[in-house]
Amino acid sequence: MIYRDLKPANIMLGPKNRVTLIDFGIARHFKPGQSKDTIPFGSPGYAAPEQYGKAQTTPRSDIYSLGALLHQMLTGQDPAEHPFAFPPIHITTPGLPLELGSFIARMLALSPEERPTSMVEVQYQLKQAYIGLKDRLSDKVENSVPVPALVSRRAMVGWGAFGLVGLAAIGITALFDKHMQPPVSIQSPSTQAPTATPVTYVTPDDTIPRTPELTKIKVVATQRVPNQEVAAAFVNGVDVPFNILASTNNNVHVLYVDHIVSYTGHIKPVKYISYTTGGTDVATCAENETVVHIWDCATGQATMRLHAPAPVVALCLWENMLAVACDDNTVYLYDLSNTSDATHPTPVRTYPTLMPITALIVQQPVDTNFYDHLYLGIGFQNGIVQVWADTDIVTQYEHSKAITALQCWDQLIVSSSLDQTVQVYQFTTNTSFALYLGHTHKVNTVTWLTYNTLASLDESGEVHIWTYPSGKIVLTEPLLTTRADPHYHMKTSVAKSHYYLSCLTSPTSITTYHIS
């Protein structure tokens, strides 16, 4: 039996801490081999992704719901407000064991295969967590845990302790085996429910309008990689007016409409390319190299060769600021306008992360309330995304697998991941805006098309173009699809309110699409 609707409103606490489930209106028997449920059911926030009709629900769907419930008990955050977005417990509620937070994160994995195998395993792990917490629950947690904004300290600790003590003590397996017993009538707990906080949507500060609906995609141009060369890398950018690609011949080409500018200063194929919108500088670097080349895309002439402290794994150029991530797990931020010695440059800031870095983005929002800050987004191999405002972390969220790309639009950051998902956050308020679940393969890259429309490319070569309308943050279907070579990034451009997407459709050919 699969319950499919585990949430606080369906749990009754009776005499002697006896827990009973009620409302079996959408419960079903598990049918091995069935591809998906006949009709999608569940409560937003607590329902597993497969309950949205993408696959059949299994006992691991109930494990996901229980994880959402425990996360709410220990953080005070209502999962219905931002479905599928669960901040790490050790950050939201410091003082709890890291092992407990990690296990609940496993229960909340978007892929059922990555969750615990059974409720027996969940029961065992929660009992172990309870044993570790028992001696310090009334002292350490009560006195040291910061209070989540949505719920009082007493309510949060009470519900969290109940979740661990009650569920572990009665035996989770017994709860799900004997759930057909009649419910016990008791008085509802006096704990006040958290106040729902609606997602706030930001009006764009630029002149590019929101796109309410896109229905057509057509090829408007194709370009060959120059000199019969083979592409090694392609720029990942927003509103880039020309194509920039590196070839296996160590060259980097800027493809204008009527001519080509080439940079030939590298001795190895380039892997990392960054262009600052509206400028002329391009930053490039080869794999396992420490030298970042800064050059003029109008002339192909080098302006600086900056030596990083260790081999480069990601880079991002924003006006005169260059962020370089190295394999020493550190991000170095350089002010190119004040760098006189490029061989031994002094960074204006360093960010030692202690975690392998896989993606990087620098942004300065248009809004004057935030313009005084330079924001740095870092994606990690373990799936975490951090956004720094100067020297402080202002947003942190996570995927279940490595981050493959980051891009920003004003105050929004988007991340793609090997966990087959794409997430959008407003980094100035640490607010989840959208979770895209339409891909069935690892997502290799993502970029903005318009303020609320994105293009994401998965490892099968499928490009999804999708938008998030106001008030709907969980998305499972694209508006449009096309094909691209999954080994390369994509870039977008806007001209007179017309939207264009450019991508490599093979290692020797670039296609530009008009999307309307």
XYZ file of C-alpha atoms in Angstrom:
516
model
C 0.000 0.000 0.000
C 1.248 3.472 -0.933
C -0.317 6.267 1.116
C 0.611 9.202 -1.212
C -0.695 12.016 1.029
C 1.461 12.161 4.140
C 1.173 15.660 5.631
C 0.442 17.203 9.064
C -3.321 17.413 8.441
C -3.502 13.637 7.940
C -1.683 12.611 11.134
C -3.513 12.183 14.441
C -1.683 11.925 17.765
C -3.617 9.912 20.322
C -3.144 8.693 23.890
C 0.301 7.323 24.772
C 1.761 9.062 21.687
C -0.038 6.689 19.347
C 0.158 8.023 15.798
C -2.561 7.212 13.268
C -2.911 8.144 9.623
C -6.281 9.314 8.338
C -7.794 10.042 4.893
C -6.892 7.187 2.557
C -8.777 8.688 -0.371
C -5.791 8.570 -2.759
C -3.913 5.561 -1.391
C -3.169 2.789 -3.902
C -1.557 -0.625 -4.174
C 1.890 -0.733 -5.757
C 1.837 -2.392 -9.208
C 5.323 -3.544 -10.272
C 6.115 -2.768 -13.909
C 3.558 0.011 -14.312
C 5.183 3.088 -15.929
C 3.154 5.733 -14.099
C -0.008 6.311 -12.075
C -3.311 6.588 -13.896
C -4.063 10.002 -12.361
C -1.586 12.293 -10.567
C -2.526 12.989 -6.910
C -0.925 14.502 -3.847
C -0.501 17.647 -1.779
C 1.936 20.251 -3.169
C 5.093 20.436 -1.115
C 4.703 16.956 0.344
C 4.061 15.028 -2.891
C 7.080 13.449 -4.597
C 7.941 14.535 -8.162
C 6.655 11.253 -9.606
C 3.183 12.057 -8.214
C 2.900 14.761 -10.872
C 2.387 12.057 -13.477
C 6.005 11.526 -14.602
C 6.319 7.963 -13.211
C 4.580 5.404 -11.026
C 4.487 6.097 -7.288
C 6.275 3.550 -5.114
C 6.934 3.166 -1.387
C 9.786 5.635 -1.914
C 7.162 8.283 -2.719
C 5.967 8.029 0.884
C 9.596 8.282 2.036
C 9.845 11.601 0.164
C 6.670 12.897 1.858
C 7.968 11.858 5.263
C 11.225 13.697 4.515
C 9.245 16.843 3.658
C 7.335 16.512 6.920
C 10.504 16.063 8.994
C 12.169 18.989 7.220
C 9.198 21.177 8.172
C 9.338 19.986 11.791
C 13.023 20.815 12.117
C 13.082 24.139 10.230
C 9.598 25.625 10.554
C 9.436 26.089 6.762
C 6.217 25.055 5.037
C 7.159 22.944 1.962
C 3.893 23.904 0.260
C 5.191 27.452 -0.203
C 8.156 26.375 -2.357
C 7.700 22.749 -3.470
C 10.887 20.735 -4.095
C 13.058 23.521 -2.606
C 14.459 22.375 0.750
C 17.316 24.453 2.219
C 19.939 22.339 4.010
C 18.823 21.711 7.588
C 22.286 22.386 9.027
C 22.111 25.924 7.579
C 18.491 26.724 8.454
C 18.691 25.137 11.912
C 22.322 25.018 13.105
C 23.081 22.711 16.016
C 21.442 19.551 14.691
C 23.659 16.633 13.634
C 24.934 16.887 10.058
C 24.180 13.181 9.601
C 20.491 13.807 10.313
C 20.297 16.635 7.778
C 22.111 14.562 5.173
C 19.767 11.614 5.652
C 16.644 13.767 5.360
C 18.169 15.279 2.195
C 18.431 11.701 0.855
C 14.757 11.171 1.639
C 14.017 14.311 -0.410
C 16.020 13.299 -3.482
C 14.106 14.096 -6.670
C 15.045 10.720 -8.141
C 13.343 7.811 -6.317
C 16.420 5.617 -6.855
C 18.498 7.955 -4.680
C 16.150 7.781 -1.673
C 16.409 5.180 1.128
C 15.242 1.764 -0.005
C 12.537 1.219 2.611
C 10.835 2.563 5.722
C 12.846 0.029 7.701
C 16.019 1.909 6.814
C 14.326 5.228 7.661
C 13.198 3.886 11.031
C 16.711 2.694 11.870
C 18.361 5.981 10.903
C 15.853 8.081 12.869
C 16.323 5.903 15.939
C 20.080 6.434 15.680
C 19.529 10.182 15.364
C 17.228 10.145 18.385
C 19.808 8.296 20.490
C 22.385 10.929 19.563
C 20.011 13.808 20.303
C 18.405 12.468 23.478
C 21.000 13.737 25.939
C 21.200 17.247 24.498
C 17.690 17.852 23.157
C 16.471 19.964 26.078
C 19.752 21.895 26.460
C 21.751 22.215 23.264
C 18.890 22.470 20.797
C 16.690 24.635 23.044
C 19.456 27.093 23.824
C 21.531 27.263 20.653
C 19.285 26.794 17.627
C 18.310 30.092 15.951
C 14.558 30.444 15.616
C 13.192 30.165 12.067
C 11.239 33.284 11.142
C 8.002 31.385 10.446
C 7.530 29.578 13.761
C 8.391 30.071 17.438
C 11.328 28.331 19.107
C 9.039 26.257 21.355
C 6.867 25.164 18.445
C 9.839 24.289 16.255
C 11.662 22.286 18.934
C 8.448 20.612 20.038
C 7.485 19.504 16.556
C 11.058 18.496 15.712
C 11.411 16.435 18.866
C 8.019 14.879 18.242
C 9.039 13.953 14.716
C 12.138 12.113 15.870
C 10.863 10.676 19.151
C 7.333 9.788 18.053
C 8.106 8.297 14.673
C 11.153 6.409 15.883
C 9.495 5.160 19.074
C 6.313 3.768 17.540
C 8.154 2.313 14.566
C 7.547 3.777 11.140
C 7.001 0.375 9.613
C 4.246 -0.310 12.130
C 2.644 3.032 11.298
C 2.377 2.157 7.622
C 1.428 -1.505 8.235
C -1.454 -0.726 10.633
C -2.738 2.468 9.100
C -6.202 0.955 8.437
C -7.113 1.132 12.144
C -9.843 3.734 12.885
C -8.512 7.185 13.803
C -8.502 8.299 17.426
C -10.285 11.589 18.113
C -8.040 13.981 19.963
C -7.779 17.716 20.366
C -5.666 19.344 17.669
C -2.270 20.625 18.787
C -2.301 24.254 19.865
C 0.789 25.062 17.845
C -0.037 27.876 15.443
C 0.543 26.981 11.808
C 3.234 28.944 10.004
C 1.990 31.957 8.084
C 2.181 31.384 4.341
C 4.468 33.812 2.531
C 3.672 34.094 -1.182
C 6.480 34.152 -3.701
C 7.146 37.708 -4.823
C 7.770 38.290 -8.501
C 9.960 41.162 -9.576
C 9.136 43.638 -12.293
C 12.029 43.767 -14.750
C 14.223 46.845 -14.537
C 15.293 46.667 -18.187
C 13.402 47.300 -21.395
C 13.077 43.645 -22.433
C 9.484 42.568 -21.754
C 8.233 39.369 -20.217
C 7.133 36.826 -22.798
C 3.736 35.374 -21.830
C 3.748 32.650 -24.480
C 6.114 31.302 -27.114
C 4.723 29.059 -29.827
C 7.143 29.050 -32.766
C 10.800 28.230 -33.332
C 12.471 28.399 -36.724
C 15.992 28.358 -38.117
C 17.082 31.780 -39.360
C 20.825 31.253 -39.874
C 23.529 28.605 -39.973
C 27.276 29.141 -39.777
C 30.175 26.789 -40.305
C 33.103 26.692 -37.918
C 35.823 28.679 -39.746
C 38.655 27.037 -41.689
C 37.013 23.606 -41.504
C 38.002 23.444 -37.839
C 36.155 21.521 -35.124
C 34.596 23.300 -32.164
C 36.091 22.786 -28.718
C 33.867 25.196 -26.735
C 31.028 27.697 -27.216
C 30.208 30.795 -25.190
C 27.451 30.541 -22.577
C 25.923 33.992 -22.450
C 22.818 36.144 -22.230
C 22.212 38.836 -24.865
C 25.503 38.165 -26.668
C 25.204 39.794 -30.138
C 27.645 37.443 -31.899
C 28.828 33.851 -31.692
C 32.114 33.060 -29.924
C 33.612 29.611 -30.215
C 36.937 27.892 -29.627
C 38.311 25.253 -31.955
C 40.502 22.215 -31.472
C 43.160 24.116 -33.483
C 43.723 26.351 -30.401
C 41.972 29.335 -32.036
C 39.025 31.345 -30.720
C 36.686 32.903 -33.314
C 34.178 35.748 -33.043
C 31.606 35.265 -35.802
C 30.009 38.547 -36.843
C 27.357 38.736 -39.573
C 29.804 39.839 -42.268
C 33.273 38.990 -40.964
C 35.250 36.904 -38.450
C 37.775 38.027 -35.834
C 40.142 35.348 -34.522
C 42.368 35.181 -31.468
C 45.382 32.907 -31.911
C 47.288 33.355 -28.664
C 46.550 29.959 -27.089
C 48.752 26.890 -27.427
C 46.020 24.452 -26.316
C 42.285 24.180 -27.117
C 40.220 26.609 -25.033
C 37.599 25.207 -22.677
C 36.422 28.321 -20.802
C 34.994 31.407 -22.564
C 33.405 34.480 -20.954
C 32.198 37.697 -22.547
C 30.896 40.771 -20.741
C 27.692 42.004 -22.384
C 28.055 45.411 -23.990
C 31.839 45.392 -23.878
C 34.657 44.216 -26.105
C 36.695 42.065 -23.723
C 36.682 38.271 -23.890
C 38.324 36.031 -21.278
C 39.479 32.555 -22.343
C 41.472 29.742 -20.798
C 42.488 26.208 -21.779
C 41.813 23.175 -19.624
C 44.397 22.530 -16.875
C 46.006 25.922 -17.603
C 46.698 28.774 -15.190
C 46.920 31.628 -17.709
C 43.699 33.509 -18.522
C 43.863 35.454 -21.791
C 41.991 38.764 -21.968
C 41.572 40.031 -25.524
C 39.568 42.432 -27.672
C 36.778 40.777 -29.660
C 36.826 43.624 -32.213
C 40.513 43.279 -33.085
C 41.624 39.872 -31.801
C 44.497 41.553 -29.938
C 45.514 40.472 -26.427
C 45.226 43.083 -23.667
C 46.359 40.953 -20.701
C 47.503 37.468 -19.751
C 46.604 36.960 -16.118
C 48.315 34.155 -14.181
C 46.012 32.395 -11.724
C 47.457 30.673 -8.626
C 46.312 27.193 -9.767
C 44.742 25.505 -12.816
C 41.467 27.153 -13.808
C 38.158 25.232 -13.601
C 35.720 28.102 -14.309
C 35.801 31.817 -15.036
C 33.445 34.769 -15.505
C 34.087 38.283 -16.793
C 31.853 41.165 -15.678
C 32.930 44.560 -17.012
C 36.373 45.081 -15.443
C 35.955 42.323 -12.820
C 37.237 38.812 -13.505
C 36.313 35.868 -11.266
C 38.525 32.810 -11.616
C 37.797 29.479 -9.909
C 40.792 27.172 -9.517
C 41.266 23.533 -8.654
C 42.456 24.564 -5.187
C 38.715 25.068 -4.432
C 39.141 28.843 -4.271
C 37.610 31.686 -6.287
C 39.835 34.697 -6.956
C 38.252 38.044 -7.892
C 40.452 40.472 -9.838
C 39.900 44.097 -10.802
C 41.448 44.233 -14.266
C 41.494 48.031 -14.260
C 43.840 47.983 -11.250
C 46.011 45.006 -12.144
C 49.464 46.243 -13.068
C 51.325 42.943 -12.655
C 49.366 40.216 -14.465
C 52.077 37.632 -13.755
C 51.619 37.984 -10.003
C 48.194 39.632 -9.696
C 46.673 40.517 -6.345
C 42.991 39.616 -6.072
C 40.615 42.101 -4.497
C 38.889 39.165 -2.769
C 39.392 35.446 -2.354
C 36.694 32.897 -1.582
C 38.162 29.650 -0.168
C 35.280 27.200 -0.502
C 36.819 23.834 0.486
C 34.590 22.187 -2.167
C 35.293 21.408 -5.852
C 33.833 24.154 -8.075
C 32.018 23.414 -11.331
C 30.362 26.737 -12.329
C 30.772 30.465 -11.772
C 28.828 33.680 -12.469
C 29.267 37.357 -11.535
C 26.343 39.790 -11.517
C 25.498 43.378 -10.596
C 21.705 43.942 -10.539
C 20.185 46.931 -12.311
C 18.053 47.821 -9.273
C 19.715 50.746 -7.494
C 18.935 49.160 -4.109
C 21.451 46.418 -4.904
C 23.772 48.147 -7.357
C 26.408 48.845 -4.714
C 27.085 45.121 -4.364
C 28.847 42.727 -6.696
C 27.259 39.285 -6.506
C 29.239 36.097 -7.073
C 27.463 32.812 -7.770
C 29.384 29.566 -7.251
C 28.195 26.089 -8.233
C 29.775 23.034 -6.653
C 30.312 19.395 -7.493
C 28.139 18.346 -4.548
C 25.122 20.257 -5.943
C 25.247 23.315 -3.693
C 24.838 26.832 -5.119
C 26.098 29.814 -3.123
C 25.600 33.486 -3.925
C 27.883 36.001 -2.224
C 27.247 39.741 -1.898
C 30.774 41.076 -1.566
C 31.934 39.096 1.501
C 28.665 37.569 2.754
C 26.614 34.576 1.602
C 23.103 35.866 0.849
C 21.619 32.792 -0.840
C 22.357 29.091 -0.657
C 20.345 26.224 -2.084
C 21.130 22.809 -3.499
C 20.559 20.184 -6.160
C 21.208 16.518 -5.464
C 24.067 16.307 -7.998
C 26.784 18.502 -9.524
C 26.006 21.951 -10.929
C 26.727 22.189 -14.657
C 25.988 25.859 -15.411
C 24.957 29.146 -13.786
C 23.470 32.262 -15.388
C 21.951 35.473 -14.034
C 19.301 37.930 -15.130
C 19.161 41.006 -12.902
C 18.397 39.597 -9.402
C 17.717 36.031 -10.567
C 20.115 33.108 -10.801
C 19.436 29.868 -12.658
C 21.328 26.615 -12.157
C 21.345 23.383 -14.151
C 22.430 20.081 -12.683
C 23.242 16.473 -13.381
C 20.169 15.638 -11.268
C 18.031 16.442 -14.369
C 16.576 19.641 -12.891
C 16.881 23.407 -13.316
C 16.249 25.837 -10.445
C 15.624 29.595 -10.453
C 16.226 31.708 -7.336
C 16.026 35.411 -6.575
C 19.395 35.765 -4.881
C 18.754 39.170 -3.282
C 15.942 37.678 -1.154
C 16.902 33.966 -1.088
C 13.548 33.104 -2.696
C 12.839 30.075 -4.870
C 11.121 31.114 -8.105
C 10.955 27.997 -10.252
C 11.880 24.333 -10.428
C 11.883 22.742 -13.876
C 11.399 18.960 -13.995
C 10.842 18.477 -17.730
C 14.147 16.784 -18.571
C 14.635 13.036 -18.300
C 18.417 13.229 -18.741
C 21.228 15.136 -17.046
C 21.006 18.859 -17.820
C 24.310 20.098 -19.244
C 23.657 23.834 -19.543
C 21.037 26.565 -19.241
C 20.679 30.190 -20.325
C 18.082 32.972 -20.196
C 16.075 33.824 -23.285
C 13.874 36.496 -21.708
C 13.275 37.626 -18.148
C 11.050 34.648 -17.353
C 11.923 32.269 -20.196
C 14.888 29.927 -20.323
C 16.522 27.380 -22.600
C 18.084 24.241 -21.100
C 20.003 21.486 -22.873
C 20.310 17.918 -21.607
C 22.816 15.200 -22.421
C 20.476 13.585 -24.966
C 20.718 16.748 -27.104
C 17.199 17.955 -26.356
C 16.731 21.707 -25.852
C 13.735 22.727 -23.743
C 12.404 26.275 -23.927
C 10.190 26.981 -20.953
C 8.708 29.850 -19.004
C 7.544 30.258 -15.422
C 4.284 32.246 -15.110
C 3.626 34.196 -11.938
C 2.441 31.995 -9.099
C 3.518 28.655 -10.606
C 6.980 27.539 -9.636
C 6.913 23.795 -10.392
C 7.100 23.103 -14.130
C 7.145 19.782 -15.947
C 6.590 20.586 -19.626
C 8.456 22.801 -22.129
C 6.783 25.304 -24.433
C 9.055 24.361 -27.321
C 11.835 21.886 -28.030
C 14.662 21.580 -30.523
C 18.003 19.780 -30.820
C 21.614 20.781 -30.160
C 24.969 19.136 -29.584
C 25.040 18.445 -25.814
C 28.818 18.902 -25.560
C 28.577 22.704 -25.844
C 26.920 25.678 -24.154
C 24.281 27.922 -25.753
C 23.890 31.691 -26.010
C 20.968 34.049 -26.542
C 20.482 37.494 -28.032
C 17.685 40.027 -28.274
C 17.151 42.469 -31.148
C 14.115 44.772 -31.339
C 12.167 42.474 -28.980
C 12.959 39.447 -31.148
C 14.524 36.511 -29.325
C 17.299 34.350 -30.737
C 19.012 31.191 -29.516
C 22.349 30.048 -30.981
C 23.872 26.633 -30.409
C 26.133 24.111 -32.040
C 24.091 21.425 -33.766
C 27.281 19.534 -34.606
C 30.985 20.094 -33.881
C 31.277 22.017 -37.158
C 27.955 23.861 -37.479
C 26.169 26.650 -35.552
C 22.415 27.157 -35.838
C 20.533 30.300 -34.791
C 16.819 30.015 -34.013
C 14.201 32.761 -33.934
C 11.734 32.099 -31.118
C 8.371 33.821 -31.143
